[in-house]
């Protein structure tokens, strides 16, 4: 497949936002500088065996020191918008109380620089880097963390409200809940299996309280959340398989989107009650907070999930999240399902199937499930591949011919446009933009530096940035299309 830059540019609506996304912990480094406190992820990544390649994010892309250079890359790309996250422990080292002025200063500089370059800022308040003292007090299993996040949101609103065009309260509560507290593959690293459900609830409560804090501060920017979505399909036609598909779909998708968009926890087949009984213990006032009206909804899409019943084999390429050592799947016997492979599909470096048509399915399912869905941004999408730096035969310059990433991005953006076009299966959705994950190769959580997702190649030893072919391709798309009519200026 693959769509040319010309065809894609011609298809993009004039006001469609093409952006790039990053997250603080994955790029900033400078973990002990200018008053930043430790995060749960600092502690976790320093524990032996947690990160596939034994790395940590102490330096990462050194973005804290190279911010101007990196914003220049976003500018030269012609991106309309940059989605970044605030490092909570850089701004509020203990996760409560005292604010670190130098932490605020860094994002002041970043925001000013973005606006000066005509790039619209989308700011994620929480992208997984919980301050360590809060993680040690139970993290998201502790209801208290939701209130601390709302305090942090209020600090952010006061400091940056005049310049942030769009706020994302929380990035992918699914992943924090399931990988962090369910399987223990992410920080804090203790597998609670189905006992992780309170973390989901507290994250959503933290979202609601943060929306409340942003509204109370009267931020002129738009407010939303980012959830990841994966269409779930059964591996076989059995009744048991249908049941675990429903269970997986609830745990991965609906548990996070239903409370936000429908104001209730998902309904389920009573046979699943042993796993989901927690839903019945929820106070209605919590649900009301989770369901506060949003200006937009953020959806991350990477791949669909094919689910089979039973704990499944422990080995084999698709029995567990890719790139994660087996010993971290503590007691998978207790899980009633497992992920299986997708025969016939190309795969990314993580082993994820390359399935752009399922982005269309994801959007169609969202349209069907949530008729009152606010305007939608695809806040992340992208792929890791093995990138090789070669020397250009003519110029001698280093090049990264990441053709597969070019195809991945083109096909996915195209699939989203087609699904939401008049007559498409998701025509009810007001799709406003697509953010590529990610600007540059970075610290990919438990996979360390083993998975490269960037439009820009990073030579981590030399901290050298080399724009890949995909960067140049997106650059042609942005220069070929008509400019986005959005005034990138102070909001008040
Ligand atoms: C998403 C995360 C992002 C990055 C991509 C590959 O789940 O939000 O930080 O790790 O996956």
Short mmCIF file of C-alpha atoms and ligand atoms in Angstrom, two decimals:
data_model
loop_
_atom_site.label_atom_id
_atom_site.label_comp_id
_atom_site.label_asym_id
_atom_site.label_seq_id
_atom_site.Cartn_x
_atom_site.Cartn_y
_atom_site.Cartn_z
CA UNK A 1 0.00 0.00 0.00
CA UNK A 2 1.17 3.54 0.65
CA UNK A 3 -0.29 6.85 -0.43
CA UNK A 4 1.80 9.58 -2.03
CA UNK A 5 2.42 12.86 -0.24
CA UNK A 6 0.55 14.63 -3.08
CA UNK A 7 -2.57 12.48 -2.80
CA UNK A 8 -2.65 12.72 0.96
CA UNK A 9 -2.13 16.48 0.96
CA UNK A 10 -4.97 16.85 -1.53
CA UNK A 11 -7.31 14.84 0.71
CA UNK A 12 -6.64 16.68 3.95
CA UNK A 13 -9.31 19.19 4.94
CA UNK A 14 -7.83 22.71 5.23
CA UNK A 15 -8.30 22.87 8.99
CA UNK A 16 -7.12 19.30 9.72
CA UNK A 17 -4.35 19.40 12.33
CA UNK A 18 -1.22 17.42 11.54
CA UNK A 19 0.87 17.20 14.67
CA UNK A 20 3.65 15.32 16.40
CA UNK A 21 3.55 13.95 19.93
CA UNK A 22 6.08 13.22 22.68
CA UNK A 23 6.04 12.61 26.43
CA UNK A 24 8.28 14.24 29.02
CA UNK A 25 9.76 11.12 30.59
CA UNK A 26 10.60 9.61 27.22
CA UNK A 27 12.63 12.56 25.93
CA UNK A 28 13.70 15.06 28.57
CA UNK A 29 16.47 13.38 30.58
CA UNK A 30 17.99 15.81 33.14
CA UNK A 31 16.28 13.78 35.82
CA UNK A 32 18.21 15.30 38.72
CA UNK A 33 18.54 18.85 37.46
CA UNK A 34 17.06 22.16 38.51
CA UNK A 35 15.08 20.69 41.36
CA UNK A 36 13.28 17.84 39.57
CA UNK A 37 12.24 15.08 41.94
CA UNK A 38 12.28 11.34 41.15
CA UNK A 39 9.30 9.67 39.53
CA UNK A 40 7.95 6.16 39.86
CA UNK A 41 9.37 5.51 36.39
CA UNK A 42 12.88 6.61 37.47
CA UNK A 43 12.77 4.11 40.31
CA UNK A 44 11.25 1.33 38.17
CA UNK A 45 13.65 1.73 35.27
CA UNK A 46 16.63 1.54 37.61
CA UNK A 47 15.52 -1.83 38.97
CA UNK A 48 17.58 -4.59 37.32
CA UNK A 49 15.76 -6.49 34.62
CA UNK A 50 12.79 -4.14 34.25
CA UNK A 51 13.84 -2.54 30.96
CA UNK A 52 14.52 -4.89 28.06
CA UNK A 53 17.90 -3.41 27.12
CA UNK A 54 18.91 -2.49 30.68
CA UNK A 55 18.67 1.21 29.88
CA UNK A 56 17.05 4.07 31.77
CA UNK A 57 15.78 7.55 30.89
CA UNK A 58 18.36 9.57 32.85
CA UNK A 59 19.49 11.24 29.62
CA UNK A 60 17.00 9.96 27.02
CA UNK A 61 17.01 12.51 24.15
CA UNK A 62 18.49 15.19 26.40
CA UNK A 63 15.57 17.31 25.28
CA UNK A 64 15.75 19.40 28.46
CA UNK A 65 18.99 20.86 27.09
CA UNK A 66 18.13 20.67 23.41
CA UNK A 67 14.59 22.01 23.43
CA UNK A 68 15.26 24.82 20.95
CA UNK A 69 16.86 22.44 18.45
CA UNK A 70 13.91 20.06 18.80
CA UNK A 71 11.29 22.78 18.35
CA UNK A 72 13.18 23.83 15.25
CA UNK A 73 12.72 20.29 13.92
CA UNK A 74 8.96 20.51 14.55
CA UNK A 75 8.88 23.88 12.84
CA UNK A 76 10.84 22.74 9.81
CA UNK A 77 8.52 19.74 9.55
CA UNK A 78 5.65 22.15 9.08
CA UNK A 79 3.62 20.54 11.88
CA UNK A 80 0.54 22.49 12.91
CA UNK A 81 0.65 21.35 16.50
CA UNK A 82 2.94 19.77 19.07
CA UNK A 83 1.60 17.49 21.76
CA UNK A 84 3.98 17.27 24.72
CA UNK A 85 3.55 16.38 28.37
CA UNK A 86 4.47 18.13 31.58
CA UNK A 87 6.84 16.32 33.90
CA UNK A 88 4.93 16.34 37.17
CA UNK A 89 8.05 15.69 39.31
CA UNK A 90 9.89 18.53 37.55
CA UNK A 91 7.17 21.00 38.49
CA UNK A 92 6.02 19.55 41.80
CA UNK A 93 8.82 17.29 43.04
CA UNK A 94 6.88 15.75 45.94
CA UNK A 95 3.64 15.44 44.03
CA UNK A 96 2.04 17.79 46.55
CA UNK A 97 2.78 21.21 47.99
CA UNK A 98 5.86 23.14 46.90
CA UNK A 99 6.13 24.16 43.24
CA UNK A 100 9.54 24.21 41.55
CA UNK A 101 9.91 27.51 39.69
CA UNK A 102 12.69 26.18 37.48
CA UNK A 103 10.42 23.38 36.35
CA UNK A 104 7.75 25.86 35.30
CA UNK A 105 10.40 27.94 33.55
CA UNK A 106 11.29 25.10 31.20
CA UNK A 107 7.72 24.80 29.92
CA UNK A 108 7.41 28.59 29.77
CA UNK A 109 10.34 28.62 27.37
CA UNK A 110 8.91 25.71 25.40
CA UNK A 111 5.47 27.29 25.04
CA UNK A 112 6.87 30.66 24.03
CA UNK A 113 9.10 29.01 21.49
CA UNK A 114 6.21 27.00 20.01
CA UNK A 115 3.99 30.04 19.67
CA UNK A 116 6.78 32.07 18.17
CA UNK A 117 7.19 29.36 15.55
CA UNK A 118 3.46 29.19 14.82
CA UNK A 119 2.97 25.75 16.41
CA UNK A 120 -0.21 25.15 18.38
CA UNK A 121 0.54 23.61 21.81
CA UNK A 122 -1.40 20.56 23.01
CA UNK A 123 -0.36 19.85 26.59
CA UNK A 124 -0.79 16.50 28.34
CA UNK A 125 -0.88 17.01 32.08
CA UNK A 126 -0.16 13.39 33.02
CA UNK A 127 1.78 11.00 30.81
CA UNK A 128 2.70 8.36 33.42
CA UNK A 129 5.55 9.96 35.39
CA UNK A 130 3.99 9.97 38.86
CA UNK A 131 6.17 11.68 41.48
CA UNK A 132 7.86 8.92 43.51
CA UNK A 133 6.42 9.92 46.92
CA UNK A 134 2.91 9.46 45.51
CA UNK A 135 3.82 6.15 43.87
CA UNK A 136 5.24 4.97 47.18
CA UNK A 137 1.97 5.89 48.86
CA UNK A 138 0.12 3.49 46.55
CA UNK A 139 0.12 5.45 43.30
CA UNK A 140 -3.12 5.06 41.40
CA UNK A 141 -4.34 2.34 43.72
CA UNK A 142 -4.68 5.17 46.23
CA UNK A 143 -7.67 7.45 45.68
CA UNK A 144 -5.65 10.34 47.08
CA UNK A 145 -3.53 10.48 43.89
CA UNK A 146 -6.58 11.67 41.93
CA UNK A 147 -6.83 14.75 44.15
CA UNK A 148 -3.10 15.41 43.87
CA UNK A 149 -3.38 15.30 40.07
CA UNK A 150 -6.18 17.86 40.16
CA UNK A 151 -3.97 20.16 42.28
CA UNK A 152 -1.23 19.74 39.69
CA UNK A 153 -3.70 20.51 36.90
CA UNK A 154 -4.61 23.75 38.71
CA UNK A 155 -0.91 24.70 38.92
CA UNK A 156 -0.51 24.00 35.21
CA UNK A 157 -3.65 25.96 34.35
CA UNK A 158 -2.43 29.00 36.24
CA UNK A 159 1.08 28.88 34.77
CA UNK A 160 0.31 27.94 31.17
CA UNK A 161 -3.40 28.55 30.64
CA UNK A 162 -2.74 31.63 28.52
CA UNK A 163 -0.77 29.65 25.94
CA UNK A 164 -2.02 26.07 25.82
CA UNK A 165 -4.55 25.58 23.02
CA UNK A 166 -5.60 22.09 24.06
CA UNK A 167 -5.29 20.22 27.33
CA UNK A 168 -5.17 16.45 27.64
CA UNK A 169 -5.74 15.53 31.28
CA UNK A 170 -4.38 11.97 31.18
CA UNK A 171 -2.71 9.85 28.53
CA UNK A 172 -3.91 6.26 28.18
CA UNK A 173 -5.25 5.36 31.62
CA UNK A 174 -5.64 1.88 30.07
CA UNK A 175 -1.91 1.36 29.86
CA UNK A 176 -1.19 2.74 33.31
CA UNK A 177 -3.83 0.42 34.77
CA UNK A 178 -3.15 -2.77 32.83
CA UNK A 179 0.59 -2.62 32.22
CA UNK A 180 1.45 -0.79 35.43
CA UNK A 181 -0.86 -2.25 38.09
CA UNK A 182 -2.36 -5.28 36.31
CA UNK A 183 0.63 -7.03 34.78
CA UNK A 184 3.49 -5.16 36.46
CA UNK A 185 5.26 -4.60 33.14
CA UNK A 186 5.37 -0.84 33.69
CA UNK A 187 5.94 1.20 36.85
CA UNK A 188 5.27 0.51 39.64
CA UNK A 189 5.82 -3.09 38.51
CA UNK A 190 3.70 -5.18 40.85
CA UNK A 191 1.17 -7.44 39.10
CA UNK A 192 -2.20 -7.16 40.79
CA UNK A 193 -4.12 -8.77 37.92
CA UNK A 194 -7.84 -8.06 38.39
CA UNK A 195 -7.14 -6.26 41.64
CA UNK A 196 -5.86 -3.39 39.48
CA UNK A 197 -9.35 -2.10 38.69
CA UNK A 198 -9.33 0.58 41.44
CA UNK A 199 -6.38 2.16 39.60
CA UNK A 200 -8.61 2.61 36.54
CA UNK A 201 -11.27 4.22 38.66
CA UNK A 202 -8.87 6.59 40.39
CA UNK A 203 -7.29 7.60 37.08
CA UNK A 204 -10.72 8.46 35.68
CA UNK A 205 -11.54 10.32 38.87
CA UNK A 206 -8.22 12.19 38.49
CA UNK A 207 -9.32 13.06 34.96
CA UNK A 208 -12.69 14.39 36.15
CA UNK A 209 -11.19 16.40 39.00
CA UNK A 210 -8.61 17.83 36.59
CA UNK A 211 -11.32 18.88 34.15
CA UNK A 212 -13.01 20.59 37.08
CA UNK A 213 -9.74 22.34 38.03
CA UNK A 214 -9.10 23.53 34.47
CA UNK A 215 -12.65 24.84 34.16
CA UNK A 216 -12.42 26.55 37.56
CA UNK A 217 -9.27 28.30 36.32
CA UNK A 218 -11.21 29.41 33.25
CA UNK A 219 -8.58 28.21 30.81
CA UNK A 220 -9.41 29.48 27.34
CA UNK A 221 -7.92 26.35 25.72
CA UNK A 222 -9.98 23.25 24.96
CA UNK A 223 -10.10 20.37 27.43
CA UNK A 224 -10.07 16.63 26.69
CA UNK A 225 -8.61 13.23 27.57
CA UNK A 226 -6.62 10.67 25.58
CA UNK A 227 -7.69 7.05 25.62
CA UNK A 228 -6.12 4.32 23.54
CA UNK A 229 -8.52 2.20 21.46
CA UNK A 230 -8.02 -1.25 19.99
CA UNK A 231 -10.79 -3.09 18.13
CA UNK A 232 -11.00 -6.57 19.63
CA UNK A 233 -11.76 -9.64 17.52
CA UNK A 234 -12.10 -13.29 18.51
CA UNK A 235 -9.56 -15.87 17.36
CA UNK A 236 -12.25 -18.57 17.16
CA UNK A 237 -16.03 -18.68 16.95
CA UNK A 238 -16.65 -20.33 20.31
CA UNK A 239 -18.98 -18.90 22.95
CA UNK A 240 -16.12 -18.81 25.45
CA UNK A 241 -14.10 -16.78 22.98
CA UNK A 242 -16.94 -14.29 22.53
CA UNK A 243 -17.08 -13.88 26.29
CA UNK A 244 -13.39 -13.15 26.72
CA UNK A 245 -13.51 -10.77 23.75
CA UNK A 246 -16.17 -8.85 25.65
CA UNK A 247 -14.02 -8.95 28.78
CA UNK A 248 -10.90 -7.77 26.97
CA UNK A 249 -12.81 -5.05 25.15
CA UNK A 250 -14.14 -3.80 28.48
CA UNK A 251 -10.75 -3.87 30.19
CA UNK A 252 -8.89 -2.22 27.33
CA UNK A 253 -11.51 0.10 25.83
CA UNK A 254 -14.92 0.52 27.39
CA UNK A 255 -13.86 0.69 31.05
CA UNK A 256 -12.15 3.98 30.16
CA UNK A 257 -14.38 5.44 27.47
CA UNK A 258 -17.87 4.55 28.81
CA UNK A 259 -17.59 6.49 32.09
CA UNK A 260 -16.15 9.52 30.24
CA UNK A 261 -18.56 9.50 27.30
CA UNK A 262 -21.67 7.74 28.61
CA UNK A 263 -21.51 8.43 32.34
CA UNK A 264 -21.58 4.79 33.37
CA UNK A 265 -19.37 1.75 33.66
CA UNK A 266 -19.74 -0.81 30.84
CA UNK A 267 -22.57 -3.30 30.89
CA UNK A 268 -21.49 -6.92 30.67
CA UNK A 269 -22.63 -10.50 30.43
CA UNK A 270 -23.34 -11.71 34.02
CA UNK A 271 -20.91 -14.60 33.42
CA UNK A 272 -18.13 -12.00 33.62
CA UNK A 273 -19.23 -10.81 37.06
CA UNK A 274 -16.39 -12.60 38.89
CA UNK A 275 -13.95 -10.29 37.11
CA UNK A 276 -15.89 -7.05 37.01
CA UNK A 277 -17.82 -6.96 40.29
CA UNK A 278 -15.81 -3.86 41.23
CA UNK A 279 -17.94 -1.77 38.88
CA UNK A 280 -20.90 -2.11 41.21
CA UNK A 281 -19.14 -0.44 44.12
CA UNK A 282 -18.76 2.93 42.39
CA UNK A 283 -20.28 6.03 44.00
CA UNK A 284 -22.52 7.89 41.49
CA UNK A 285 -20.88 11.23 42.31
CA UNK A 286 -17.56 9.85 41.00
CA UNK A 287 -19.19 8.90 37.72
CA UNK A 288 -20.64 12.41 37.37
CA UNK A 289 -17.11 13.85 37.61
CA UNK A 290 -15.74 11.42 35.02
CA UNK A 291 -18.55 12.37 32.69
CA UNK A 292 -18.02 16.15 32.72
CA UNK A 293 -18.45 17.62 29.22
CA UNK A 294 -15.28 17.77 27.10
CA UNK A 295 -14.33 20.04 24.21
CA UNK A 296 -12.61 17.21 22.37
CA UNK A 297 -11.77 13.55 22.74
CA UNK A 298 -8.29 12.15 22.10
CA UNK A 299 -7.92 8.64 20.72
CA UNK A 300 -4.63 6.79 20.30
CA UNK A 301 -4.66 3.96 17.80
CA UNK A 302 -1.82 1.53 17.15
CA UNK A 303 -3.22 -1.94 16.37
CA UNK A 304 -6.22 -4.26 16.73
CA UNK A 305 -6.25 -7.15 19.23
CA UNK A 306 -7.03 -10.78 18.44
CA UNK A 307 -8.02 -12.55 21.61
CA UNK A 308 -8.31 -16.25 22.42
CA UNK A 309 -9.68 -17.91 25.57
CA UNK A 310 -7.51 -19.27 28.38
CA UNK A 311 -4.14 -18.13 29.66
CA UNK A 312 -2.49 -19.37 26.48
CA UNK A 313 1.05 -20.42 25.82
CA UNK A 314 3.71 -18.48 27.63
CA UNK A 315 6.06 -18.55 24.72
CA UNK A 316 5.69 -17.71 21.08
CA UNK A 317 5.68 -14.34 19.45
CA UNK A 318 2.16 -13.25 20.31
CA UNK A 319 1.33 -14.75 23.66
CA UNK A 320 2.36 -11.67 25.59
CA UNK A 321 3.04 -8.00 25.01
CA UNK A 322 5.97 -7.83 22.65
CA UNK A 323 9.39 -6.81 23.76
CA UNK A 324 8.77 -7.62 27.40
CA UNK A 325 10.71 -10.38 29.16
CA UNK A 326 8.58 -13.38 30.00
CA UNK A 327 9.42 -13.43 33.69
CA UNK A 328 7.50 -10.19 34.13
CA UNK A 329 4.25 -11.88 33.29
CA UNK A 330 4.01 -13.03 36.83
CA UNK A 331 1.07 -15.37 36.96
CA UNK A 332 -0.63 -15.35 33.58
CA UNK A 333 -2.45 -18.54 34.58
CA UNK A 334 -4.89 -16.24 36.30
CA UNK A 335 -5.83 -14.49 33.09
CA UNK A 336 -8.79 -15.98 31.22
CA UNK A 337 -7.56 -14.77 27.81
CA UNK A 338 -4.45 -14.23 25.76
CA UNK A 339 -3.47 -12.31 22.66
CA UNK A 340 -2.85 -14.32 19.53
CA UNK A 341 -1.11 -13.57 16.26
CA UNK A 342 -2.52 -12.02 13.10
CA UNK A 343 -1.57 -14.29 10.23
CA UNK A 344 -1.12 -12.44 6.96
CA UNK A 345 -0.29 -9.03 8.40
CA UNK A 346 3.01 -7.19 8.32
CA UNK A 347 4.36 -6.45 11.76
CA UNK A 348 6.06 -3.55 13.43
CA UNK A 349 9.22 -3.89 15.52
CA UNK A 350 6.99 -4.56 18.54
CA UNK A 351 5.25 -7.36 16.61
CA UNK A 352 2.05 -5.32 16.31
CA UNK A 353 0.04 -6.02 13.16
CA UNK A 354 0.09 -3.21 10.60
CA UNK A 355 -3.66 -2.86 10.04
CA UNK A 356 -4.76 0.61 8.91
CA UNK A 357 -8.23 -0.67 8.04
CA UNK A 358 -8.73 -1.35 11.76
CA UNK A 359 -8.30 2.34 12.47
CA UNK A 360 -11.43 2.71 10.36
CA UNK A 361 -13.04 -0.03 12.45
CA UNK A 362 -11.99 1.72 15.66
CA UNK A 363 -13.56 4.97 14.49
CA UNK A 364 -16.73 3.20 13.36
CA UNK A 365 -17.03 1.50 16.76
CA UNK A 366 -16.50 4.82 18.51
CA UNK A 367 -19.21 6.43 16.36
CA UNK A 368 -21.64 3.61 17.13
CA UNK A 369 -20.93 3.45 20.84
CA UNK A 370 -20.80 7.17 21.51
CA UNK A 371 -23.34 9.13 19.47
CA UNK A 372 -22.55 12.32 21.45
CA UNK A 373 -18.81 12.08 20.90
CA UNK A 374 -17.14 15.52 20.92
CA UNK A 375 -14.73 16.46 18.08
CA UNK A 376 -12.00 13.84 17.91
CA UNK A 377 -8.23 14.03 17.52
CA UNK A 378 -6.16 10.96 16.92
CA UNK A 379 -3.61 11.99 19.52
CA UNK A 380 -1.11 9.20 18.72
CA UNK A 381 -0.36 6.77 15.95
CA UNK A 382 2.89 5.40 14.63
CA UNK A 383 5.16 2.38 14.43
CA UNK A 384 8.57 1.12 15.46
CA UNK A 385 10.76 -0.49 12.84
CA UNK A 386 14.42 -1.40 12.65
CA UNK A 387 15.91 1.79 11.23
CA UNK A 388 19.27 1.78 9.54
CA UNK A 389 21.40 4.83 8.90
CA UNK A 390 22.99 4.77 5.45
CA UNK A 391 25.09 7.27 3.58
CA UNK A 392 23.45 9.02 0.67
CA UNK A 393 25.37 8.00 -2.45
CA UNK A 394 25.38 11.50 -3.87
CA UNK A 395 25.69 13.82 -0.91
CA UNK A 396 27.41 11.54 1.59
CA UNK A 397 24.87 12.71 4.17
CA UNK A 398 23.39 10.18 6.63
CA UNK A 399 19.91 8.99 5.68
CA UNK A 400 17.31 6.70 7.21
CA UNK A 401 15.12 5.17 4.48
CA UNK A 402 12.19 4.15 6.71
CA UNK A 403 9.82 3.33 3.87
CA UNK A 404 7.64 1.15 6.09
CA UNK A 405 6.95 4.05 8.45
CA UNK A 406 6.05 6.29 5.52
CA UNK A 407 3.51 3.69 4.38
CA UNK A 408 2.24 3.13 7.90
CA UNK A 409 1.55 6.81 8.49
CA UNK A 410 0.11 7.52 5.07
CA UNK A 411 -2.19 4.51 5.16
CA UNK A 412 -3.40 5.25 8.67
CA UNK A 413 -4.12 8.93 8.10
CA UNK A 414 -5.85 8.00 4.86
CA UNK A 415 -7.91 5.28 6.58
CA UNK A 416 -9.05 7.78 9.22
CA UNK A 417 -10.05 10.32 6.57
CA UNK A 418 -11.96 7.74 4.56
CA UNK A 419 -13.78 6.26 7.55
CA UNK A 420 -14.98 9.69 8.68
CA UNK A 421 -15.81 11.04 5.21
CA UNK A 422 -19.48 11.34 4.16
CA UNK A 423 -20.77 7.83 3.52
CA UNK A 424 -17.91 6.28 5.53
CA UNK A 425 -18.58 3.90 8.44
CA UNK A 426 -17.64 6.61 10.97
CA UNK A 427 -19.12 9.61 9.15
CA UNK A 428 -20.68 10.88 12.37
CA UNK A 429 -17.24 11.63 13.80
CA UNK A 430 -15.87 15.14 13.58
CA UNK A 431 -12.22 14.20 13.03
CA UNK A 432 -9.97 17.19 13.62
CA UNK A 433 -6.44 15.90 13.40
CA UNK A 434 -3.75 13.24 13.65
CA UNK A 435 -0.62 13.36 15.81
CA UNK A 436 2.28 11.16 14.80
CA UNK A 437 3.92 9.20 17.56
CA UNK A 438 6.61 10.44 17.68
CA UNK A 439 8.88 13.36 16.82
CA UNK A 440 12.11 11.50 17.54
CA UNK A 441 13.29 8.10 18.72
CA UNK A 442 13.09 8.01 22.51
CA UNK A 443 12.90 5.92 25.67
CA UNK A 444 10.11 3.50 24.86
CA UNK A 445 9.16 2.57 28.45
CA UNK A 446 9.87 -1.11 29.24
CA UNK A 447 11.39 -1.56 25.77
CA UNK A 448 14.06 1.07 26.52
CA UNK A 449 15.80 2.22 23.37
CA UNK A 450 15.10 -1.04 21.51
CA UNK A 451 12.05 0.34 19.65
CA UNK A 452 12.42 3.40 17.45
CA UNK A 453 9.17 5.24 16.64
CA UNK A 454 10.60 8.61 15.59
CA UNK A 455 10.29 10.68 12.44
CA UNK A 456 13.77 11.75 13.46
CA UNK A 457 16.50 9.20 14.16
CA UNK A 458 18.41 9.82 17.37
CA UNK A 459 22.00 8.67 17.74
CA UNK A 460 21.82 8.52 21.53
CA UNK A 461 25.57 8.33 22.13
CA UNK A 462 26.26 11.52 20.17
CA UNK A 463 22.78 13.02 20.74
CA UNK A 464 22.64 13.63 17.03
CA UNK A 465 19.26 13.99 15.26
CA UNK A 466 18.89 12.67 11.71
CA UNK A 467 15.54 13.32 10.01
CA UNK A 468 14.30 10.05 8.50
CA UNK A 469 12.60 9.62 5.14
CA UNK A 470 9.26 9.67 7.01
CA UNK A 471 10.09 13.16 8.32
CA UNK A 472 10.84 14.36 4.79
CA UNK A 473 7.67 12.71 3.52
CA UNK A 474 5.53 14.43 6.15
CA UNK A 475 7.32 17.66 5.41
CA UNK A 476 6.19 17.41 1.79
CA UNK A 477 2.64 16.68 2.94
CA UNK A 478 2.58 19.77 5.14
CA UNK A 479 4.12 22.01 2.50
CA UNK A 480 1.77 20.76 -0.22
CA UNK A 481 -1.46 21.35 1.63
CA UNK A 482 -3.18 24.58 2.42
CA UNK A 483 -2.20 26.12 5.74
CA UNK A 484 -4.23 25.43 8.83
CA UNK A 485 -6.26 28.48 9.79
CA UNK A 486 -5.39 28.57 13.44
CA UNK A 487 -3.83 31.63 14.97
CA UNK A 488 -1.02 30.37 17.17
CA UNK A 489 -0.98 33.15 19.69
CA UNK A 490 -1.62 33.88 23.31
CA UNK A 491 -5.18 33.07 24.20
CA UNK A 492 -5.68 35.86 26.68
C1 LIG B 1 1.61 4.68 23.73
C2 LIG B 1 2.20 5.68 24.70
C3 LIG B 1 3.40 6.42 24.16
C4 LIG B 1 4.31 5.49 23.39
C5 LIG B 1 3.54 4.72 22.34
C6 LIG B 1 4.39 3.82 21.49
O1 LIG B 1 0.90 3.72 24.42
O2 LIG B 1 1.21 6.63 25.03
O3 LIG B 1 4.05 7.04 25.25
O4 LIG B 1 4.98 4.65 24.26
O5 LIG B 1 2.56 3.95 22.98
#
